[in-house]
C-alpha cells in the first residue's frame, strides 16, 4: 500500500503537516549555512587578514561562540514577554543579516589599501568593523535560536503530536544540511583570489553567507500569512520572579492545618504552576552540559598530528552522518523498539545518547594509544636530544654516551639520542670533548623535535655543505625554517648559483620532518644530484578509518540526545514559556564549553588518552545521575494543566458575574424566606383565631 499526500487548502496542510513549517525549515537551512559558513573561515581571517597570533585569534573565536549560546536567553525573554516569536525572529534576523554584511565589508582590504600592496593601511578600521559585525551576528543568531524551533512547534495542533515529533527531526536535518554545505563551499570561496592585489577572497567567503541570511529572512517573511502566531503574555521574567517569591512566602505563611495541604508548595496560581513546570525541566538539565563538553571536542585534538589526510576533510563527517542517522532513527530504530513494546521514552533516549558520547571518547582514547606508539620519543623537561649529521666527506665513528654510531659521509643518525645533563663526544683516537647541555636551553635546544608538524604540514631544514653560497627556495619560502602545506606529493627545491639551477623533488607525507644535506659534490642541471634526505620525523601513519567508530558513536549520541532534547523542551514547556525553555536547553551548550576550559586547566594530565578517559568517566557519572533524575520525573501535559487552572480560576468578568449572581441569589432567597415567614405567621394567626372561636 502506498500512502498518498493530499493538499488541504482549508487547513493549509500537506501530508498532515502545516505548510508553514516548510518556510521555517528552509529559513533554518539558510541561516545555518550563513552561520557555519562564516565560522568555517573565521579563525583563518583573524590570523591571516587581521594578523592576530594563534592564541588571541582562538580566544576571540571562542568568546564569539560563547556569546552565540548566551544571547538565546535574551531572545527568549523578548519573544515570550514582548514581541512574540514571529516579530522577534524578523527583527533579530535583520540585525543578523546586517552583521554578516558588515563582516563581508570588513574583509575588503582595498577600502584602506591606498598603496595597493595587499595589506590594509588602517587595520584598526577593519578590526572595529569585524568586532561590530561579530557582536551583531552573536545577538542575531543567538536571539533567534530558541524562537525558531519553538515557533515551528507552535504550528501544530494538539492532535498532530506525531507530526510535531517528526518536525524536530526534520528541523535538525536542515541545521546539519546547511552546516555540511557551508563547510564545503565557504573554504573553496576563500581560496579564490580577488581584489586589486590578488589574494585570498575573504569578502566572498563572508559575502555568500550574508546573502544566504538575507534569503533566510525573505523566505520567513513570505510565509507570514500561513503561520500560527501566539501572542506574548507580558514580562515573563519579572512575573516569574514575583511568582517564586509569592510561592516561597506562602510556603511559610500558610503552614497551619486550617489551610488545605497542597501537593507542591508552588501550586497556588496558574503562573506558579507554569513556573513549576519550567523549574522541573531546568533542574533536570543541570547534568546535561557535560554532554556538550565532550561533543564540542569531537574535532579530536589528535587530528593535527597523526592522520594520513588533511584535517579539513574531517569537518564534513559529522553532518554527513547526521543526515544519514536521523532518518534511520525515526523510520527504523524507534519504530522497531516500539514494536518490541519497550518504553523508550525521551529521557531514556537522552540517557542513551550521553552513554554513546562517553563510548566515543573511550574509542578516541584507544586510537590515541595507537597514535602514541607511532610518534617519536620527545624530550621531557629534564632531558635533551641530539641527532648526529656527518657533513664531512669521510666516514666517522662517534661514541656519544652509551651509543656507538658509524656515520657515512653526508649521512645522519637514524634516530635522535636522548641525554640528561651532558655527554662525551668521541670523534676518533685522542679526540674527546665533553659537551654540556645548558639547563635553560634543554627544552628548546632542538625545537624541531618538540612536537610533530601540525595540520598535515611538513617541516624541512637544509644543511649546506657546498663550497659556495646557495639560495634555496621552496615555493615562495626562503631557505631557513621552511614549513610547507604542499600536499600534492612532491616538493620542488630550486638551488641558484649564478646561472646554475637545479630542482630536487621529495615525496612528502603528512606531518613529517626532513633534513636535506647538500654536499660539496652537488651537481646542477635539470635535477639536483647528490642531495641526501634524512627523515627526522616519519609521516602520519594512522588512517582515517580509525576515526570512524568514534565519529559514529558521538554522532549517534548527538542524534538521540539533541533531537530528543529539542522536542522534550517544547513538549514540557507551558504555552507562555516555550522560547524560555528552549533558551535553557541552549544554555547547557554554553556551560559545556566552560566546563571544557575548567577541566582542561585543572587536569594536568600529560597523556592525551588519559584526558579522554577522564572526560568519558565524568560523562558516565553524570549519565547515572541523569538516569536517576529521569526515573523520578513525571511527564506532564502543560495544556491539560493550564486548562485545569483556567477552570479553577475564571477571569475577572466571570468572577464579577459570579459574585453578582451569588448576591442576586442571596437577595432572592432572603425575600422568599421573608414571604414564607410572613405566610407562616398569617396562617398561625388564623388558626389561633379559629381556635379561640
XYZ file of C-alpha atoms in Angstrom:
693
model
C 0.000 0.000 0.000
C 1.209 3.470 -0.832
C 0.420 6.483 1.246
C -0.858 9.444 -0.752
C -0.469 13.014 0.389
C -3.328 15.438 -0.119
C -3.044 19.182 -0.079
C -5.729 20.745 2.085
C -6.198 24.475 1.446
C -8.733 24.882 4.203
C -6.324 23.596 6.831
C -3.153 24.539 4.855
C -1.544 21.115 5.327
C 0.433 18.677 3.196
C 0.575 15.029 4.333
C -0.778 16.176 7.691
C 1.938 18.822 8.123
C 1.185 22.550 8.155
C 2.534 24.276 5.036
C 4.028 26.935 7.265
C 6.728 24.588 8.617
C 8.324 24.307 5.177
C 9.101 28.017 5.254
C 10.554 27.576 8.743
C 12.741 24.615 7.692
C 14.088 26.465 4.623
C 14.729 29.518 6.789
C 16.703 27.389 9.258
C 18.730 25.778 6.474
C 19.763 29.157 5.043
C 20.505 30.615 8.482
C 22.700 27.671 9.493
C 24.523 27.871 6.140
C 25.159 31.533 6.897
C 26.418 30.895 10.437
C 28.609 27.848 9.860
C 29.909 29.193 6.557
C 31.136 32.371 8.240
C 32.528 30.409 11.192
C 34.444 27.976 8.958
C 36.920 30.674 7.871
C 36.748 32.969 10.911
C 39.965 31.836 12.633
C 41.855 31.988 9.319
C 40.533 35.507 8.808
C 41.811 36.520 12.243
C 45.256 35.013 11.629
C 45.975 35.884 8.010
C 43.942 39.028 7.359
C 43.883 40.767 10.751
C 47.369 39.330 11.522
C 46.494 38.119 15.034
C 48.570 35.418 16.700
C 47.129 31.942 17.253
C 46.293 32.388 20.945
C 44.478 35.699 20.534
C 42.613 34.502 17.436
C 41.463 31.376 19.289
C 40.387 33.405 22.341
C 38.254 35.801 20.275
C 36.767 32.886 18.343
C 35.660 31.015 21.479
C 34.359 34.239 23.021
C 32.212 34.759 19.937
C 30.875 31.186 20.069
C 30.081 31.563 23.785
C 28.110 34.753 23.077
C 26.119 32.920 20.420
C 24.904 30.485 23.090
C 24.322 33.057 25.838
C 22.184 35.503 23.834
C 19.337 32.947 23.379
C 18.215 33.907 26.897
C 17.699 37.484 25.747
C 15.898 36.376 22.584
C 13.600 34.070 24.541
C 12.620 36.794 27.020
C 11.884 39.264 24.207
C 9.839 36.668 22.302
C 7.724 35.344 25.179
C 7.337 38.654 27.025
C 7.202 41.456 24.493
C 7.304 40.961 20.705
C 6.226 37.359 20.245
C 8.255 34.747 18.382
C 7.390 35.906 14.851
C 8.412 39.540 15.281
C 11.480 38.590 17.332
C 12.704 36.333 14.526
C 12.089 39.070 11.939
C 13.811 41.887 13.825
C 16.804 39.860 15.025
C 17.237 38.320 11.559
C 17.620 41.850 10.220
C 20.281 42.508 12.871
C 21.888 39.195 11.921
C 21.968 40.000 8.194
C 23.429 43.469 8.847
C 26.176 41.852 10.943
C 27.040 39.439 8.131
C 27.188 42.270 5.602
C 29.482 44.273 7.906
C 31.781 41.234 8.227
C 31.986 40.960 4.430
C 32.815 44.678 4.143
C 35.453 44.438 6.893
C 37.312 41.830 4.821
C 37.750 44.142 1.795
C 41.369 45.238 2.080
C 41.069 47.669 -0.858
C 38.994 50.034 1.318
C 42.111 51.226 3.189
C 44.886 49.783 0.999
C 45.865 53.040 -0.683
C 49.301 51.885 -1.825
C 47.882 48.647 -3.282
C 50.401 46.354 -1.606
C 47.756 43.861 -0.471
C 47.912 44.910 3.207
C 45.319 47.327 4.695
C 46.864 50.625 5.797
C 44.296 51.161 8.553
C 43.948 47.804 10.321
C 42.058 49.426 13.214
C 39.190 50.188 10.831
C 38.919 46.537 9.738
C 39.194 45.227 13.296
C 36.484 47.624 14.510
C 34.133 46.608 11.681
C 34.825 42.931 12.376
C 34.021 43.252 16.081
C 30.795 45.164 15.358
C 29.800 42.541 12.809
C 30.506 39.641 15.166
C 28.539 41.285 18.008
C 25.525 41.760 15.733
C 25.815 38.183 14.447
C 26.045 36.808 18.007
C 22.970 38.810 19.012
C 21.063 37.765 15.893
C 21.873 34.068 15.698
C 21.620 33.596 19.463
C 18.423 35.604 19.744
C 16.534 33.620 17.109
C 17.857 30.182 18.154
C 15.222 29.462 20.834
C 12.457 31.145 18.855
C 12.617 29.297 15.531
C 12.337 25.777 16.976
C 9.560 26.813 19.375
C 7.770 28.749 16.608
C 7.857 25.629 14.432
C 6.315 23.602 17.251
C 3.536 26.196 17.583
C 2.339 25.425 14.047
C 0.961 22.038 15.106
C -2.329 21.371 16.841
C -2.826 19.005 19.749
C -3.848 16.075 17.531
C -0.640 16.418 15.456
C 1.732 15.163 18.152
C 3.366 12.618 15.814
C 3.932 15.221 13.090
C 5.388 17.630 15.639
C 7.868 14.980 16.760
C 8.929 14.354 13.159
C 9.257 18.110 12.587
C 12.023 18.408 15.171
C 13.959 15.672 13.359
C 13.488 17.460 10.027
C 14.470 20.714 11.708
C 17.706 19.137 12.953
C 18.370 17.722 9.492
C 18.079 21.206 7.981
C 20.606 22.506 10.516
C 23.180 19.909 9.542
C 22.478 20.123 5.819
C 23.248 23.850 5.987
C 26.335 23.154 8.076
C 27.589 20.475 5.672
C 27.257 22.556 2.512
C 28.703 25.706 4.074
C 31.812 23.970 5.458
C 32.477 22.588 1.958
C 31.668 25.698 -0.076
C 32.991 28.574 2.054
C 36.647 27.407 2.211
C 36.534 26.986 -1.577
C 35.276 30.568 -1.943
C 38.072 31.799 0.331
C 40.653 30.124 -1.927
C 39.660 32.336 -4.864
C 41.861 35.368 -5.483
C 40.237 38.774 -5.582
C 40.977 42.467 -5.056
C 43.376 44.886 -6.710
C 46.221 42.770 -5.365
C 45.171 39.176 -5.926
C 44.877 37.388 -2.580
C 42.544 35.043 -0.711
C 38.977 36.261 -1.093
C 37.568 36.663 2.415
C 34.935 39.177 1.196
C 33.443 36.426 -0.991
C 33.721 33.844 1.813
C 31.755 36.175 4.121
C 29.556 37.651 1.381
C 27.861 34.397 0.365
C 26.787 33.610 3.970
C 25.476 37.176 4.207
C 23.413 36.618 1.051
C 22.037 33.358 2.454
C 20.959 35.178 5.623
C 19.045 37.698 3.510
C 17.408 34.780 1.673
C 16.501 33.207 5.026
C 14.800 36.435 6.104
C 12.854 36.760 2.838
C 11.675 33.128 2.933
C 10.465 33.525 6.500
C 8.536 36.708 5.674
C 6.900 35.093 2.607
C 5.232 32.501 4.840
C 3.847 35.158 7.191
C 0.178 34.666 6.248
C 0.278 30.939 6.982
C 1.819 30.979 10.469
C 0.047 30.298 13.732
C 1.244 33.170 15.920
C 0.880 33.125 19.684
C 0.697 36.498 21.392
C 3.258 37.397 24.090
C 1.942 37.372 27.645
C 3.748 40.197 29.402
C 7.156 40.372 31.038
C 7.647 36.701 31.819
C 10.888 37.003 33.787
C 9.538 39.673 36.142
C 6.350 37.694 36.654
C 8.320 34.501 37.236
C 10.495 36.143 39.900
C 7.452 37.600 41.648
C 5.736 34.257 41.362
C 8.586 32.355 43.018
C 8.726 34.954 45.803
C 4.971 34.682 46.317
C 5.188 30.883 46.478
C 8.056 30.921 48.984
C 6.211 33.477 51.117
C 3.065 31.379 51.167
C 5.066 28.262 51.841
C 5.997 29.611 55.254
C 2.917 31.773 55.924
C 0.248 29.106 55.386
C 1.626 26.201 57.395
C -1.250 25.727 59.842
C -3.815 22.950 59.474
C -6.630 25.390 58.661
C -5.172 25.819 55.155
C -5.639 22.928 52.745
C -2.438 20.980 52.034
C -1.068 21.411 48.538
C 0.778 18.706 46.617
C 3.560 21.181 45.847
C 4.439 24.447 47.605
C 4.074 26.337 44.305
C 0.558 25.158 43.433
C -1.164 28.485 44.090
C -1.796 30.159 40.771
C -1.710 29.336 37.086
C 1.541 31.227 36.608
C 3.053 29.499 39.603
C 2.100 26.157 38.092
C 3.738 27.184 34.811
C 6.918 28.231 36.612
C 6.866 24.909 38.412
C 6.836 23.098 35.050
C 9.834 25.088 33.808
C 11.838 24.677 37.016
C 11.291 20.911 36.968
C 12.776 20.699 33.482
C 15.623 23.135 34.217
C 16.543 21.088 37.284
C 16.625 18.046 35.016
C 19.005 19.924 32.676
C 21.685 20.527 35.335
C 23.812 17.478 34.355
C 23.447 17.985 30.584
C 26.337 20.447 29.949
C 28.794 17.567 30.386
C 27.476 16.027 27.156
C 28.259 19.225 25.265
C 31.654 19.403 26.973
C 32.521 16.174 25.174
C 30.628 16.876 21.968
C 32.388 20.190 21.302
C 35.702 18.319 21.328
C 34.664 15.938 18.573
C 37.171 17.562 16.211
C 39.615 15.436 18.156
C 42.785 17.179 19.248
C 44.757 14.236 17.871
C 43.851 15.268 14.322
C 46.599 17.834 13.634
C 49.464 15.402 14.060
C 48.569 11.887 13.005
C 46.152 11.451 10.107
C 47.027 10.474 6.570
C 44.501 13.059 5.318
C 44.003 16.776 5.729
C 42.141 17.659 8.976
C 39.747 19.897 6.997
C 38.399 16.784 5.304
C 37.058 15.521 8.652
C 34.800 18.545 9.223
C 32.101 17.103 6.981
C 31.944 13.678 8.654
C 29.611 14.740 11.473
C 26.909 16.475 9.353
C 27.005 13.658 6.773
C 26.448 11.052 9.484
C 23.610 13.126 10.946
C 21.865 13.316 7.562
C 22.069 9.516 7.411
C 21.281 8.651 11.033
C 18.286 10.930 11.700
C 16.027 9.220 9.095
C 17.289 5.792 10.198
C 16.456 6.538 13.824
C 12.985 7.912 13.028
C 11.992 5.362 10.391
C 13.661 2.160 11.595
C 15.202 2.176 15.070
C 12.455 3.925 17.071
C 9.547 2.040 15.378
C 11.401 -1.244 15.880
C 11.872 -0.525 19.577
C 8.168 0.386 19.828
C 7.165 -2.904 18.193
C 9.215 -4.727 20.777
C 6.983 -2.976 23.329
C 9.917 -1.268 25.037
C 9.275 2.055 26.708
C 11.990 4.158 25.057
C 10.837 7.489 26.491
C 12.538 10.815 25.624
C 14.583 10.904 28.826
C 15.743 7.331 28.245
C 16.819 8.314 24.740
C 18.812 11.227 26.117
C 20.477 8.917 28.652
C 21.487 6.531 25.874
C 22.826 9.485 23.868
C 25.071 10.526 26.746
C 26.346 6.979 27.138
C 27.173 6.773 23.412
C 29.175 10.002 23.691
C 31.157 8.506 26.575
C 31.879 5.404 24.462
C 33.093 7.692 21.667
C 35.734 9.138 23.971
C 36.784 5.659 25.080
C 37.272 4.853 21.374
C 39.230 8.099 20.986
C 41.495 7.070 23.874
C 42.188 3.699 22.233
C 43.084 5.422 18.965
C 45.292 7.885 20.840
C 47.234 4.999 22.378
C 47.864 3.666 18.869
C 48.940 7.129 17.778
C 51.383 7.466 20.652
C 53.063 4.250 19.547
C 53.802 5.784 16.130
C 55.263 9.053 17.444
C 58.952 9.655 18.123
C 60.099 9.963 21.710
C 60.130 13.654 22.516
C 62.416 15.001 25.260
C 60.995 15.664 28.704
C 61.609 18.858 30.663
C 64.768 17.355 32.226
C 66.229 15.892 29.033
C 67.588 16.933 25.660
C 68.003 15.114 22.387
C 70.652 15.230 19.689
C 70.869 13.962 16.149
C 74.292 13.500 14.571
C 74.804 14.549 10.956
C 78.126 13.921 9.215
C 78.982 16.849 6.935
C 82.483 15.514 6.148
C 83.445 13.648 3.020
C 84.683 10.746 5.133
C 83.167 8.187 7.473
C 83.017 8.940 11.184
C 82.965 6.721 14.220
C 81.107 8.513 17.018
C 80.792 7.473 20.643
C 78.208 9.564 22.490
C 77.402 8.343 25.966
C 76.497 4.660 25.654
C 75.842 4.953 21.914
C 78.279 3.909 19.162
C 77.498 5.354 15.738
C 79.014 4.740 12.340
C 78.169 7.660 10.042
C 78.850 7.615 6.316
C 79.712 10.886 4.527
C 76.780 13.305 4.455
C 74.541 10.951 6.377
C 72.653 11.341 9.669
C 71.907 9.017 12.550
C 68.643 7.166 12.158
C 67.245 8.303 15.499
C 67.554 11.140 17.943
C 69.558 10.219 21.043
C 68.290 11.275 24.469
C 70.672 12.660 27.114
C 70.319 14.079 30.601
C 72.919 16.633 31.714
C 75.842 16.051 29.354
C 77.528 13.553 27.070
C 81.081 12.682 25.946
C 81.584 13.013 22.211
C 84.438 10.889 20.781
C 85.217 11.588 17.125
C 88.281 9.402 16.845
C 91.565 8.407 18.528
C 92.688 11.044 21.012
C 89.806 13.442 20.238
C 87.469 13.592 23.212
C 85.206 16.524 24.005
C 82.758 16.965 26.899
C 79.585 18.667 25.750
C 77.347 20.225 28.431
C 73.686 20.949 27.774
C 72.665 24.300 29.331
C 69.741 23.946 31.727
C 67.893 26.895 30.258
C 68.025 25.501 26.738
C 67.157 21.877 27.385
C 63.579 22.071 26.163
C 64.344 24.347 23.217
C 67.751 23.144 22.086
C 66.236 21.057 19.300
C 62.950 22.849 18.684
C 62.158 20.871 15.532
C 61.518 17.746 17.627
C 59.358 19.217 20.401
C 56.183 18.329 18.523
C 55.070 16.941 15.200
C 54.244 19.485 12.489
C 50.574 20.392 12.759
C 47.736 20.495 10.239
C 49.471 17.971 7.996
C 52.379 20.326 7.246
C 56.000 19.246 6.685
C 58.974 20.813 8.457
C 62.082 20.933 6.279
C 65.596 22.182 7.020
C 68.701 22.397 4.810
C 72.369 21.914 5.654
C 74.689 23.439 3.053
C 77.985 21.588 2.615
C 78.596 23.175 -0.783
C 81.598 25.463 -1.113
C 79.546 28.417 -2.363
C 76.548 30.394 -1.135
C 73.256 28.872 -2.260
C 69.814 30.404 -2.401
C 67.228 27.733 -1.726
C 63.503 28.270 -2.126
C 60.527 26.025 -1.517
C 57.621 27.502 -3.382
C 57.673 31.131 -2.234
C 59.521 30.399 1.030
C 63.185 31.146 1.505
C 65.865 28.897 2.950
C 65.747 28.841 6.758
C 62.870 27.394 8.740
C 60.576 26.131 5.995
C 57.136 24.676 6.626
C 55.037 23.712 3.658
C 51.440 22.571 3.221
C 52.044 21.364 -0.333
C 50.279 18.013 -0.169
C 50.367 17.297 -3.910
C 53.054 14.664 -3.398
C 56.236 16.495 -4.337
C 58.182 19.489 -3.146
C 60.359 21.488 -5.506
C 63.674 22.839 -4.203
C 65.489 25.224 -6.530
C 69.151 25.969 -5.873
C 70.635 29.065 -7.507
C 74.379 29.556 -8.068
C 74.817 32.298 -10.587
C 73.233 30.918 -13.711
C 73.239 27.335 -12.448
C 69.964 25.937 -11.188
C 68.543 22.550 -10.327
C 65.330 21.126 -8.961
C 65.080 18.488 -6.254
C 61.895 16.526 -5.739
C 60.995 14.867 -2.471
C 57.878 12.798 -1.851
C 56.118 14.030 1.283
C 53.502 12.570 3.560
C 51.540 14.314 6.290
C 53.223 15.714 9.385
C 56.797 14.688 8.532
C 60.135 16.408 9.153
C 63.188 16.151 6.888
C 66.774 17.353 6.886
C 68.195 17.862 3.367
C 72.004 17.668 3.197
C 73.604 19.491 0.271
C 77.106 18.002 -0.227
C 80.154 19.631 -1.856
C 79.596 17.298 -4.796
C 76.245 18.919 -5.689
C 75.698 18.800 -9.443
C 73.496 21.210 -11.312
C 71.213 20.507 -14.206
C 67.559 19.645 -14.595
C 67.759 17.705 -11.337
C 69.952 18.272 -8.289
C 72.477 15.491 -7.974
C 73.920 14.356 -4.668
C 71.392 15.827 -2.199
C 70.665 13.438 0.652
C 67.366 13.460 2.547
C 67.211 12.334 6.157
C 63.828 11.743 7.814
C 63.695 13.268 11.288
C 60.020 12.528 11.962
C 58.098 9.966 9.941
C 54.847 10.913 8.153
C 51.498 10.239 9.759
C 50.516 6.599 9.572
C 47.083 6.407 11.236
C 44.354 6.112 8.632
C 41.050 7.944 8.691
C 39.221 4.638 9.151
C 40.432 4.525 12.771
C 38.320 7.604 13.492
C 35.090 6.271 12.036
C 33.975 4.380 15.199
C 34.370 7.420 17.453
C 32.706 9.757 14.954
C 29.853 7.302 14.511
C 29.341 6.951 18.260
C 29.452 10.688 19.009
C 27.084 11.459 16.099
C 24.645 8.711 17.089
C 24.727 10.111 20.605
C 24.019 13.596 19.255
C 21.045 12.410 17.189
C 19.492 10.513 20.099
C 20.308 13.223 22.648
C 19.953 16.564 20.865
C 16.941 15.947 18.621
C 15.067 14.397 21.547
C 16.086 17.297 23.806
C 14.631 19.862 21.394
C 11.310 18.009 21.264
C 11.270 17.381 25.012
C 11.960 21.060 25.782
C 8.993 22.079 23.669
C 6.550 19.414 24.867
C 7.181 20.037 28.583
C 7.075 23.850 28.416
C 3.952 25.883 29.244
C 2.420 27.884 26.419
C 3.932 31.214 27.505
C 7.475 29.905 28.095
C 8.286 27.799 25.034
C 11.184 30.023 23.970
C 12.450 30.418 27.541
C 12.824 26.667 27.944
C 14.469 26.388 24.509
C 16.949 29.030 25.707
C 17.561 26.974 28.840
C 18.333 23.994 26.614
C 20.809 26.073 24.562
C 22.380 27.424 27.740
C 23.600 23.909 28.536
C 25.790 24.176 25.404
C 27.457 27.362 26.673
C 28.057 25.844 30.115
C 29.536 22.761 28.433
C 32.168 24.926 26.721
C 33.059 26.492 30.067
C 33.460 23.022 31.595
C 35.967 22.127 28.877
C 38.145 25.091 29.823
C 37.918 24.362 33.553
C 38.674 20.636 33.285
C 41.427 21.138 30.723
C 43.168 23.643 33.017
C 42.592 21.737 36.263
C 43.521 18.297 34.948
C 47.267 18.474 34.348
C 47.467 15.171 32.504
C 50.463 14.650 30.275
C 48.883 11.861 28.246
C 46.114 12.820 25.824
C 44.432 9.420 26.103
C 44.164 9.889 29.872
C 42.307 13.172 29.340
C 39.851 11.397 27.040
C 39.241 8.723 29.671
C 38.743 11.457 32.292
C 36.039 13.142 30.208
C 34.397 9.805 29.430
C 34.342 8.897 33.137
C 32.815 12.248 34.074
C 30.092 11.805 31.472
C 29.296 8.265 32.675
C 28.954 9.618 36.223
C 26.691 12.415 35.004
C 24.763 9.903 32.898
C 23.984 7.858 36.027
C 22.819 10.989 37.882
C 20.613 11.982 34.947
C 19.142 8.470 34.736
C 18.149 8.661 38.415
C 16.555 12.073 37.854
C 14.726 10.762 34.794
C 13.389 7.795 36.769
C 11.635 10.110 39.210
C 10.486 12.619 36.585
C 6.779 12.625 35.765
C 5.856 13.627 32.229
C 3.224 16.335 32.062
C 0.780 17.790 29.583
C 1.110 21.569 30.005
C -2.067 22.207 28.009
C -4.162 19.990 30.289
C -2.697 21.571 33.434
C -3.318 25.080 32.140
C -6.891 24.081 31.235
C -7.498 22.884 34.803
C -6.270 26.162 36.240
C -8.364 28.097 33.748
C -11.464 26.312 35.033
C -10.393 26.798 38.611
C -9.581 30.454 38.219
C -12.028 32.264 35.842
C -11.157 35.696 34.533
C -12.270 38.938 36.222
C -15.512 39.318 34.217
C -16.574 35.822 35.110
C -15.648 36.435 38.749
C -17.729 39.635 38.906
C -20.632 37.941 37.142
C -20.428 35.032 39.564
C -20.367 37.381 42.562
C -23.384 39.300 41.220
C -25.253 36.035 40.683
C -24.417 34.940 44.219
C -25.626 38.283 45.593
C -28.791 38.103 43.497
C -29.472 34.532 44.630
C -28.853 35.602 48.212
C -31.343 38.506 47.963
C -33.963 36.335 46.271
C -33.552 33.630 48.905
C -33.859 36.250 51.640
C -37.110 37.636 50.125
C -38.515 34.174 49.700
C -37.722 33.379 53.318
C -39.451 36.589 54.465
C -42.506 35.761 52.381
C -42.563 32.253 53.712
C -42.162 33.542 57.220
C -44.955 36.112 56.739
C -47.222 33.482 55.220
C -46.485 31.123 58.061
C -47.207 33.852 60.582
C -50.539 34.741 58.940
C -51.574 31.123 58.865
C -50.707 30.721 62.521
C -52.776 33.799 63.490
C -55.750 32.489 61.550
C -55.508 29.166 63.291
C -55.371 30.921 66.656
C -58.453 32.911 65.811
C -60.304 29.779 64.817
C -59.231 28.047 67.992
C -60.455 30.914 70.082
C -63.741 30.924 68.260
